[in-house]
């Protein structure tokens, strides 16, 4: 349970929800611009066409944030690493850098993202609560309670409703209820729809006018408008913060009512009666709930004009407003990306070295829960994610076992015999390692570093001068000497969950381990060939990256246990620079590999881009 909570932390939730919701701010403006342009071009078309445009735009508004959240949650995305490494340039330059994020607006929003997501969740909760209360109110109205005084009226008009229902081709059961609580006809329900009619209409309108209103409500039922309205309200609740969804919602409501009016007139032939009924409803200044489909909805004056004298919609200047907003939005986005970025003073110097400042924190979304990436030469940290938290490190512990073994300057060709107490952990692929087998200390070192043999690590600890306790004491002394305060080791293999370290400590450890030529050679070997018990054995590395093209790895160690997850430490060379990468606690092997490849590709791509773009000629150049 704790692991699940840790994996799906609030920080991760804010990233998954927050960035797509913020992206929708400009995406929504662009959708509005396109929709407004299409609506203005189709103002002479049927309302069905305009309704389709508005509905499609609303659907796109719902899908874009959803797709963004899925992508944000399912795969890592580099955010600012490329911009950071664009500071790299010709080796003869000395660079003094004032860092700015690759997108100024995003850099300002990032610190308040958790607050914005919390605010959004609160708003959604309020909106959904409001809609739920409305649904409960309408459901109560749809009950048969309070119908005793209007049985005769119900019977007569129910027959009229059935006749109209037949004309519309509606096969679902439709109930007609008369209510004193409402002042306008409305429709509720999808599969068992109910038409609610105000009792006041019986004395205030002619039968022909009431029949026209009934036809209007049946048109909504035929088109399943109530279901569409519910989905529309859901989108408006989730994206309540964006005016575009409300603008599109008003267009959908208006065109929906025009379509129902047209269908009602086609079914009854009573255009004048429907217009008079709508005018009467308008004069009564009725107030109604938005969750139901009411006959007086939309722009009543426009509807009456369309019923009595159908014609194209007149051009209005407001139609161009969303297009203008979309253009302005694009200009602002482009200007933000042009203006933001690293601003550096480059001064040509005769010395071959250079100094450059990198941001304190670069963001790459990784599957691994604890990450550290640093430049080995300068120690500059390019990426850290919960890097100071001590967690189980599994077989990465063997790197320390190897270091103190080499420090002791023991006879590496000394013949040693495996014992039963060396048989610990998984022996998958290493079944030849059995009690009594004669091996050299060098072979044990190779077995521990390449195929990551637990038996070999245990045997090295047992045969260390003074035994395993002495080896652990030597490891702890080394940790203290290296200043690795977040690292603790209890046994030489890594089986114990008490063998713990942080990504930051392991990155520092890798810098020191790179000073051992034997560790570099063995840990980065794709395979080893050993003669054991008179047989030649070929054993491959536990890190498949050393066998893959595109990698130049000079030091590596993998690790896995239930407590530690999938772990990886490596030293790799990209563009003549050595980088240390530490990945801890990934759920799956493929996730760990994806993280490593993401970091490698981001580094190599950014460096290549920076080197090709940076041409320094003269005494000083200002780069914007």
XYZ file of C-alpha atoms in Angstrom:
624
model
C 0.000 0.000 0.000
C 2.804 2.392 0.942
C 4.579 1.614 -2.328
C 1.425 2.383 -4.295
C 0.944 5.662 -2.452
C 4.590 6.552 -3.048
C 4.276 5.730 -6.741
C 1.165 7.811 -7.264
C 2.211 10.761 -5.155
C 0.400 14.068 -5.158
C 3.349 15.594 -7.004
C 2.899 13.076 -9.794
C -0.858 13.661 -9.783
C -0.389 17.398 -10.157
C 1.850 16.843 -13.177
C -0.552 14.390 -14.808
C -3.546 16.673 -14.294
C -1.996 20.120 -14.160
C 0.001 20.470 -17.360
C -2.729 19.132 -19.712
C -5.288 21.398 -18.018
C -2.973 24.386 -18.447
C -2.247 23.404 -22.045
C -5.986 23.462 -22.664
C -6.023 27.201 -21.928
C -4.401 27.943 -25.291
C -5.779 24.827 -26.991
C -9.310 25.930 -26.109
C -8.715 29.366 -27.611
C -7.533 27.783 -30.856
C -10.567 25.483 -30.920
C -12.811 28.501 -30.377
C -11.124 30.361 -33.213
C -11.615 27.525 -35.682
C -15.182 26.899 -34.479
C -16.075 30.593 -34.748
C -14.704 30.745 -38.282
C -16.682 27.667 -39.332
C -19.850 28.904 -37.624
C -19.614 32.258 -39.375
C -19.064 30.562 -42.737
C -22.057 28.295 -42.073
C -24.429 30.983 -40.808
C -26.575 30.423 -43.924
C -26.603 26.655 -43.395
C -29.135 24.592 -41.489
C -28.934 24.678 -37.670
C -28.019 20.980 -37.802
C -24.720 21.933 -39.461
C -23.899 24.594 -36.894
C -24.888 22.213 -34.086
C -22.507 19.600 -35.481
C -19.659 22.149 -35.551
C -20.280 23.279 -31.972
C -20.662 19.682 -30.748
C -17.479 18.591 -32.503
C -15.583 21.487 -30.955
C -16.954 20.584 -27.513
C -15.902 16.958 -28.022
C -12.411 18.107 -28.990
C -12.292 20.230 -25.837
C -13.033 17.099 -23.807
C -10.557 14.856 -25.633
C -7.462 17.087 -25.709
C -6.944 17.283 -21.916
C -7.766 13.578 -21.600
C -5.194 12.604 -24.223
C -2.691 14.932 -22.589
C -3.211 13.274 -19.204
C -2.813 9.789 -20.678
C 0.423 10.781 -22.411
C 1.692 12.532 -19.295
C 1.033 9.432 -17.188
C 2.185 6.745 -19.608
C 5.485 7.881 -20.989
C 8.395 10.054 -19.857
C 8.753 13.431 -21.488
C 11.792 15.677 -21.523
C 10.843 19.160 -20.438
C 13.851 21.399 -20.040
C 16.987 19.339 -20.550
C 17.499 20.343 -24.169
C 17.288 23.999 -23.329
C 19.828 23.544 -20.555
C 22.388 21.792 -22.700
C 22.122 24.377 -25.464
C 24.545 26.320 -23.283
C 27.320 23.999 -24.461
C 29.423 25.487 -27.234
C 32.955 25.545 -28.640
C 35.632 24.234 -26.284
C 37.534 27.518 -26.427
C 34.724 29.555 -24.909
C 34.238 30.638 -21.336
C 30.566 31.059 -20.578
C 28.865 32.980 -17.838
C 25.223 32.053 -17.790
C 22.101 33.557 -16.342
C 19.584 30.725 -16.607
C 16.003 31.172 -17.668
C 13.578 28.318 -18.288
C 12.840 27.308 -21.888
C 9.326 28.674 -21.410
C 8.999 31.668 -19.137
C 5.299 31.164 -18.541
C 5.735 27.508 -17.561
C 8.577 28.367 -15.218
C 6.277 30.789 -13.413
C 3.420 28.307 -13.241
C 5.424 25.266 -12.103
C 5.744 26.301 -8.420
C 2.002 26.963 -8.109
C 0.897 23.897 -10.064
C -0.201 21.939 -6.933
C -2.303 24.915 -5.808
C -3.892 25.233 -9.262
C -4.757 21.524 -9.360
C -6.263 21.726 -5.869
C -8.288 24.752 -6.956
C -9.461 22.896 -10.070
C -10.498 19.831 -8.057
C -12.464 22.063 -5.694
C -14.206 23.767 -8.603
C -15.072 20.459 -10.253
C -16.469 19.171 -6.964
C -18.701 22.236 -6.611
C -19.885 22.060 -10.228
C -20.669 18.343 -10.071
C -22.466 18.811 -6.745
C -24.593 21.522 -8.314
C -25.476 19.294 -11.254
C -26.203 16.353 -8.979
C -28.628 18.426 -6.905
C -30.291 19.537 -10.122
C -30.650 15.935 -11.281
C -32.200 14.969 -7.953
C -34.654 17.865 -8.213
C -35.657 16.854 -11.727
C -35.944 13.184 -10.716
C -38.359 14.197 -7.976
C -40.396 16.182 -10.493
C -40.512 13.143 -12.752
C -42.305 11.060 -10.142
C -46.062 10.467 -10.236
C -46.620 12.176 -6.879
C -49.118 15.036 -6.924
C -50.956 13.953 -10.089
C -54.373 13.173 -8.573
C -55.948 16.559 -9.393
C -54.979 16.368 -13.057
C -55.882 12.832 -14.080
C -58.415 13.908 -16.712
C -56.039 16.413 -18.237
C -53.292 13.832 -18.233
C -55.409 11.303 -20.064
C -56.460 13.688 -22.840
C -53.023 15.070 -23.453
C -51.315 11.692 -23.093
C -53.329 10.564 -26.103
C -52.208 13.643 -28.040
C -48.618 12.965 -27.036
C -48.860 9.370 -28.271
C -50.186 10.580 -31.614
C -47.276 13.001 -31.979
C -44.883 10.305 -30.791
C -46.033 8.098 -33.659
C -45.370 10.903 -36.155
C -41.838 11.303 -34.829
C -41.205 7.549 -34.969
C -40.333 7.315 -31.262
C -40.632 3.735 -29.984
C -39.634 4.387 -26.393
C -42.278 4.827 -23.743
C -42.823 8.541 -23.122
C -44.700 9.755 -20.047
C -46.460 13.114 -19.850
C -46.801 14.676 -16.396
C -48.398 17.969 -15.382
C -46.697 19.838 -12.555
C -47.519 22.909 -10.502
C -43.864 23.441 -9.500
C -42.669 24.458 -12.974
C -43.473 27.318 -15.341
C -42.129 25.933 -18.623
C -42.303 22.594 -20.457
C -39.195 20.448 -20.105
C -37.947 16.960 -20.916
C -35.931 14.661 -18.679
C -34.665 11.098 -18.978
C -33.024 9.141 -21.780
C -34.353 5.580 -22.004
C -37.652 6.303 -20.212
C -38.173 9.978 -21.014
C -40.681 12.153 -19.204
C -42.214 15.380 -20.512
C -43.048 17.780 -17.689
C -45.722 20.356 -18.490
C -46.718 23.250 -16.194
C -50.353 23.175 -15.119
C -50.570 26.921 -15.768
C -50.463 26.248 -19.526
C -53.911 24.620 -19.414
C -55.507 27.973 -18.702
C -53.004 30.270 -20.376
C -52.601 28.734 -23.846
C -54.764 27.306 -26.579
C -54.674 23.538 -27.243
C -52.865 24.168 -30.542
C -50.097 26.099 -28.774
C -49.736 23.375 -26.145
C -49.579 20.740 -28.887
C -46.806 22.699 -30.609
C -44.819 22.772 -27.346
C -45.396 19.026 -26.907
C -44.043 18.448 -30.412
C -40.986 20.531 -29.533
C -40.255 18.359 -26.477
C -40.805 15.152 -28.459
C -38.281 16.417 -31.014
C -35.711 16.553 -28.200
C -36.585 12.975 -27.246
C -36.250 11.770 -30.824
C -32.751 13.276 -31.039
C -31.582 11.978 -27.632
C -30.829 15.585 -26.691
C -31.130 14.932 -22.952
C -28.193 12.490 -23.043
C -26.106 14.930 -25.080
C -26.996 17.691 -22.626
C -25.802 15.571 -19.693
C -22.461 14.928 -21.412
C -22.207 18.611 -22.294
C -22.773 19.547 -18.648
C -20.082 17.058 -17.589
C -17.530 18.656 -19.925
C -18.502 22.109 -18.683
C -18.068 20.947 -15.079
C -14.600 19.495 -15.731
C -13.406 22.463 -17.797
C -15.368 25.110 -15.933
C -12.367 27.454 -15.815
C -12.299 28.018 -19.575
C -14.831 30.452 -21.116
C -14.684 28.597 -24.430
C -16.630 25.576 -23.152
C -19.401 27.880 -21.928
C -19.426 29.726 -25.248
C -19.667 26.452 -27.148
C -22.334 25.246 -24.715
C -24.478 28.292 -25.445
C -24.103 27.667 -29.178
C -25.116 24.032 -28.734
C -28.154 25.017 -26.655
C -29.244 27.640 -29.168
C -28.867 25.414 -32.231
C -30.455 22.475 -30.405
C -33.597 24.518 -29.753
C -33.733 25.722 -33.363
C -33.540 22.134 -34.588
C -36.320 21.051 -32.217
C -38.442 23.995 -33.414
C -37.979 22.953 -37.037
C -38.908 19.349 -36.293
C -41.962 20.454 -34.294
C -43.193 22.662 -37.131
C -42.578 19.867 -39.655
C -44.594 17.420 -37.512
C -47.553 19.714 -36.710
C -47.520 22.407 -39.397
C -48.266 24.922 -36.636
C -45.452 27.442 -36.977
C -47.611 30.377 -35.853
C -48.864 28.541 -32.765
C -45.333 27.544 -31.743
C -44.114 31.126 -32.190
C -46.995 32.439 -30.069
C -46.296 29.824 -27.405
C -42.634 30.823 -27.258
C -43.586 34.493 -27.086
C -45.915 33.720 -24.205
C -43.175 31.861 -22.372
C -40.813 34.787 -22.921
C -43.307 37.267 -21.517
C -43.782 35.144 -18.412
C -39.996 35.511 -17.735
C -39.621 31.927 -16.700
C -36.704 30.688 -14.598
C -35.608 27.110 -15.142
C -32.930 24.555 -14.306
C -30.238 24.080 -16.968
C -30.092 20.275 -16.527
C -33.468 19.824 -18.196
C -34.384 20.677 -21.775
C -36.884 23.520 -21.529
C -38.924 24.851 -24.437
C -38.064 28.468 -23.613
C -34.292 27.873 -23.886
C -32.019 29.639 -26.343
C -32.520 33.080 -27.913
C -36.321 33.200 -28.042
C -36.518 36.241 -30.326
C -34.223 34.604 -32.885
C -36.171 31.369 -32.623
C -39.492 33.123 -33.219
C -38.048 34.890 -36.269
C -36.698 31.603 -37.633
C -40.074 29.905 -37.142
C -42.149 32.642 -38.793
C -39.618 33.738 -41.427
C -36.785 31.219 -41.925
C -33.577 32.745 -43.242
C -29.821 32.990 -42.768
C -28.319 34.334 -39.589
C -27.110 37.915 -39.817
C -23.419 38.633 -39.460
C -22.464 39.948 -36.047
C -19.075 41.356 -35.062
C -18.966 39.035 -32.032
C -18.532 36.101 -34.422
C -15.003 37.268 -35.182
C -13.976 37.639 -31.536
C -12.858 33.986 -30.988
C -10.806 34.141 -34.201
C -9.055 37.281 -32.972
C -8.416 35.645 -29.593
C -6.953 32.563 -31.304
C -4.554 34.690 -33.352
C -3.504 36.683 -30.286
C -3.009 33.429 -28.345
C -0.720 32.032 -31.028
C 1.291 35.255 -31.068
C 1.695 35.192 -27.283
C 2.757 31.530 -27.266
C 5.290 32.138 -30.016
C 6.621 35.288 -28.365
C 6.979 33.513 -25.005
C 9.018 30.713 -26.549
C 11.188 33.139 -28.501
C 11.909 35.411 -25.550
C 12.474 32.658 -22.990
C 15.614 30.586 -22.763
C 19.202 30.791 -21.618
C 20.811 34.192 -21.910
C 24.584 33.905 -21.928
C 27.615 36.106 -22.398
C 30.257 34.247 -24.437
C 33.779 35.576 -24.324
C 36.498 33.972 -26.421
C 39.513 32.904 -24.358
C 42.777 31.249 -25.350
C 42.497 28.527 -22.737
C 40.842 25.253 -23.851
C 38.521 24.914 -20.867
C 35.167 26.513 -20.210
C 32.885 27.108 -17.312
C 29.129 27.159 -17.508
C 26.253 27.306 -15.056
C 23.374 24.879 -15.253
C 19.993 25.207 -13.541
C 19.684 23.676 -10.108
C 16.909 21.375 -11.233
C 16.107 19.997 -14.655
C 12.846 18.120 -15.075
C 12.524 14.829 -16.914
C 9.555 12.675 -16.033
C 10.857 9.167 -15.401
C 9.389 5.853 -14.340
C 12.194 5.490 -11.785
C 11.279 7.075 -8.489
C 14.806 8.224 -7.576
C 17.109 9.679 -10.231
C 20.417 11.516 -10.476
C 22.247 12.669 -13.606
C 25.479 14.629 -13.304
C 28.489 15.742 -15.301
C 31.393 13.661 -13.987
C 34.049 16.307 -14.641
C 32.372 19.274 -12.970
C 29.964 17.490 -10.662
C 27.148 19.662 -12.034
C 23.764 18.049 -11.401
C 21.525 18.089 -14.459
C 18.673 16.070 -13.037
C 17.646 14.939 -9.604
C 14.420 13.356 -8.461
C 14.097 12.469 -4.776
C 17.848 11.965 -5.016
C 18.595 12.306 -1.291
C 16.145 9.632 -0.122
C 17.852 6.424 1.071
C 16.215 3.343 -0.464
C 17.201 -0.324 -0.962
C 19.778 -0.683 -3.749
C 19.954 -4.490 -4.171
C 22.972 -5.668 -6.216
C 24.437 -2.202 -6.660
C 25.905 -3.046 -3.231
C 28.332 -5.331 -5.082
C 30.127 -2.291 -6.455
C 31.306 -1.471 -2.927
C 32.244 -5.110 -2.333
C 34.419 -4.965 -5.447
C 36.028 -1.665 -4.461
C 37.146 -2.783 -0.979
C 38.302 -6.134 -2.399
C 40.561 -4.296 -4.842
C 41.632 -1.848 -2.119
C 42.903 -4.785 -0.023
C 45.359 -5.731 -2.823
C 44.693 -9.420 -2.307
C 46.092 -12.209 -4.461
C 43.519 -12.262 -7.245
C 44.765 -15.629 -8.557
C 44.373 -17.354 -5.194
C 42.311 -20.548 -5.457
C 39.183 -20.474 -3.294
C 36.452 -23.034 -2.747
C 32.765 -22.233 -2.678
C 30.860 -23.312 0.427
C 27.191 -23.923 1.160
C 26.902 -20.598 2.955
C 27.823 -18.896 -0.319
C 24.666 -20.235 -2.001
C 22.380 -17.246 -1.455
C 19.732 -15.608 -3.582
C 18.855 -16.568 -7.121
C 21.213 -18.852 -9.053
C 19.423 -18.431 -12.387
C 21.880 -19.067 -15.221
C 24.691 -19.804 -12.751
C 23.918 -23.381 -11.728
C 27.562 -24.343 -12.258
C 28.419 -22.514 -9.024
C 28.130 -25.320 -6.487
C 29.667 -25.990 -3.071
C 33.203 -27.321 -3.456
C 33.814 -25.635 -6.821
C 37.341 -24.246 -7.050
C 37.549 -20.673 -8.371
C 40.050 -17.831 -8.228
C 39.329 -14.529 -6.528
C 39.609 -12.878 -9.949
C 36.918 -15.190 -11.311
C 34.681 -14.363 -8.343
C 35.146 -10.659 -9.074
C 34.214 -11.198 -12.722
C 31.199 -13.336 -11.778
C 30.000 -10.670 -9.360
C 30.390 -7.714 -11.728
C 29.273 -9.157 -15.071
C 26.396 -11.645 -14.533
C 25.922 -10.215 -10.991
C 26.371 -13.506 -9.136
C 25.145 -13.434 -5.532
C 27.244 -16.508 -4.745
C 30.416 -14.781 -5.937
C 29.723 -11.706 -3.795
C 29.045 -13.854 -0.749
C 32.255 -15.848 -1.337
C 34.325 -12.671 -1.672
C 32.966 -11.488 1.657
C 33.584 -14.814 3.371
C 37.172 -15.073 2.084
C 38.054 -11.450 2.793
C 40.789 -11.200 5.470
C 38.844 -11.283 8.726
C 35.746 -12.614 6.976
C 32.521 -10.857 6.034
C 32.432 -8.656 9.191
C 35.834 -7.240 8.241
C 34.661 -6.583 4.679
C 31.556 -4.744 5.936
C 33.748 -2.716 8.306
C 35.991 -1.792 5.368
C 32.953 -0.767 3.310
C 31.660 1.447 6.112
C 35.056 3.072 6.512
C 35.104 3.796 2.798
C 31.609 5.268 2.923
C 32.712 7.565 5.713
C 35.851 8.576 3.834
C 33.817 9.365 0.708
C 31.238 11.325 2.700
C 28.312 9.130 1.628
C 26.052 9.908 4.565
C 22.874 8.377 3.126
C 24.426 4.959 2.466
C 24.418 1.965 4.826
C 25.579 -1.578 4.013
C 24.950 -4.684 6.146
C 26.022 -7.495 3.798
C 28.079 -7.766 0.583
C 25.389 -9.078 -1.800
C 22.441 -6.665 -1.633
C 19.786 -9.190 -0.637
C 19.001 -7.288 2.549
C 16.616 -4.345 2.268
C 18.872 -2.667 4.836
C 21.513 -2.159 2.165
C 20.395 1.358 1.339
C 21.643 4.436 -0.425
C 20.406 7.519 -2.229
C 20.711 8.336 -5.915
C 22.931 11.290 -5.006
C 25.301 9.110 -2.946
C 25.516 6.493 -5.686
C 26.330 9.151 -8.274
C 29.243 10.311 -6.113
C 30.264 6.693 -5.589
C 30.331 6.140 -9.357
C 32.735 9.060 -9.783
C 35.151 7.384 -7.359
C 34.566 3.901 -8.803
C 35.551 5.236 -12.229
C 39.071 5.542 -10.821
C 39.353 1.727 -10.692
C 40.425 0.516 -14.173
C 39.494 -3.075 -13.292
C 35.956 -2.026 -12.333
C 35.565 -0.099 -15.576
C 36.788 -3.024 -17.654
C 34.749 -5.765 -15.998
C 31.461 -3.985 -15.299
C 31.191 -2.723 -18.881
C 32.068 -6.081 -20.488
C 29.192 -7.519 -22.553
C 30.256 -11.036 -21.536
C 32.985 -13.099 -19.909
C 34.369 -16.546 -20.642
C 35.552 -18.594 -17.678
C 36.907 -22.088 -17.244
C 35.030 -23.606 -14.307
C 35.381 -27.247 -13.279
C 37.098 -27.985 -16.591
C 34.271 -26.475 -18.649
C 34.276 -23.251 -20.620
C 31.398 -21.021 -19.549
C 30.150 -17.961 -21.427
C 28.238 -15.558 -19.194
C 26.615 -12.304 -20.317
C 26.277 -9.011 -18.478
C 23.216 -8.300 -16.345
C 22.986 -4.922 -18.096
C 21.890 -5.447 -21.733
C 22.713 -1.821 -22.574
C 26.426 -2.694 -22.792
C 25.568 -4.930 -25.765
C 23.428 -2.364 -27.559
C 24.553 0.049 -30.242
C 24.430 3.703 -29.326
C 25.940 3.260 -25.883
C 29.506 3.971 -24.748
C 29.428 2.625 -21.185
C 32.590 2.439 -19.087
C 31.089 1.552 -15.693
C 27.776 0.015 -14.723
C 25.935 -2.039 -12.141
C 22.359 -3.237 -12.066
C 20.198 -4.303 -9.160
C 16.837 -5.890 -8.497
C 14.804 -7.023 -5.518
C 11.191 -6.685 -4.447
C 12.116 -3.903 -2.062
C 14.495 -2.094 -4.422
C 12.691 -2.495 -7.725
C 14.759 -2.163 -10.895
C 17.965 -0.189 -10.310
C 20.774 0.983 -12.580
C 24.049 2.851 -12.167
C 26.114 3.690 -15.222
C 28.873 5.941 -16.493
C 28.456 6.762 -20.160
C 30.289 8.935 -22.662
C 28.358 11.350 -24.855
C 30.052 13.985 -27.036
C 33.429 13.522 -25.318
C 31.939 14.050 -21.870
C 31.330 11.455 -19.182
C 27.931 11.429 -17.500
C 26.835 9.551 -14.379
C 23.272 8.217 -14.412
C 21.571 6.605 -11.408
C 18.054 5.156 -11.640
C 16.443 3.559 -8.577
C 13.138 1.828 -7.925
C 11.567 1.436 -11.351
C 8.658 -0.992 -11.436
C 9.730 -2.923 -14.519
C 12.906 -3.715 -16.435
C 11.528 -2.025 -19.571
C 10.717 1.131 -17.615
C 14.291 1.340 -16.342
C 15.578 0.912 -19.894
C 13.199 3.585 -21.212
C 14.460 6.018 -18.583
C 18.105 5.386 -19.490
C 17.437 5.776 -23.214
C 15.427 8.939 -22.640
C 18.285 10.533 -20.728
C 20.882 9.406 -23.289
C 18.852 10.702 -26.242
C 18.118 14.008 -24.537
C 21.787 14.535 -23.729
C 23.136 13.561 -27.142
C 20.458 15.475 -29.039
C 20.868 18.635 -27.023
C 24.658 18.596 -27.229
C 24.638 18.051 -30.997
C 22.135 20.861 -31.427
C 24.121 23.229 -29.247
C 27.453 22.472 -30.925
C 26.053 22.988 -34.413
C 24.270 26.204 -33.456
C 27.050 27.808 -31.422
C 29.532 29.638 -33.649
C 31.654 32.018 -31.618
C 33.733 34.517 -33.575
C 34.826 37.806 -32.038
C 35.477 39.100 -28.585
C 31.929 38.835 -27.208
C 28.552 37.554 -28.388
C 25.192 37.961 -26.652
C 22.831 35.045 -27.270
C 19.097 35.519 -26.754
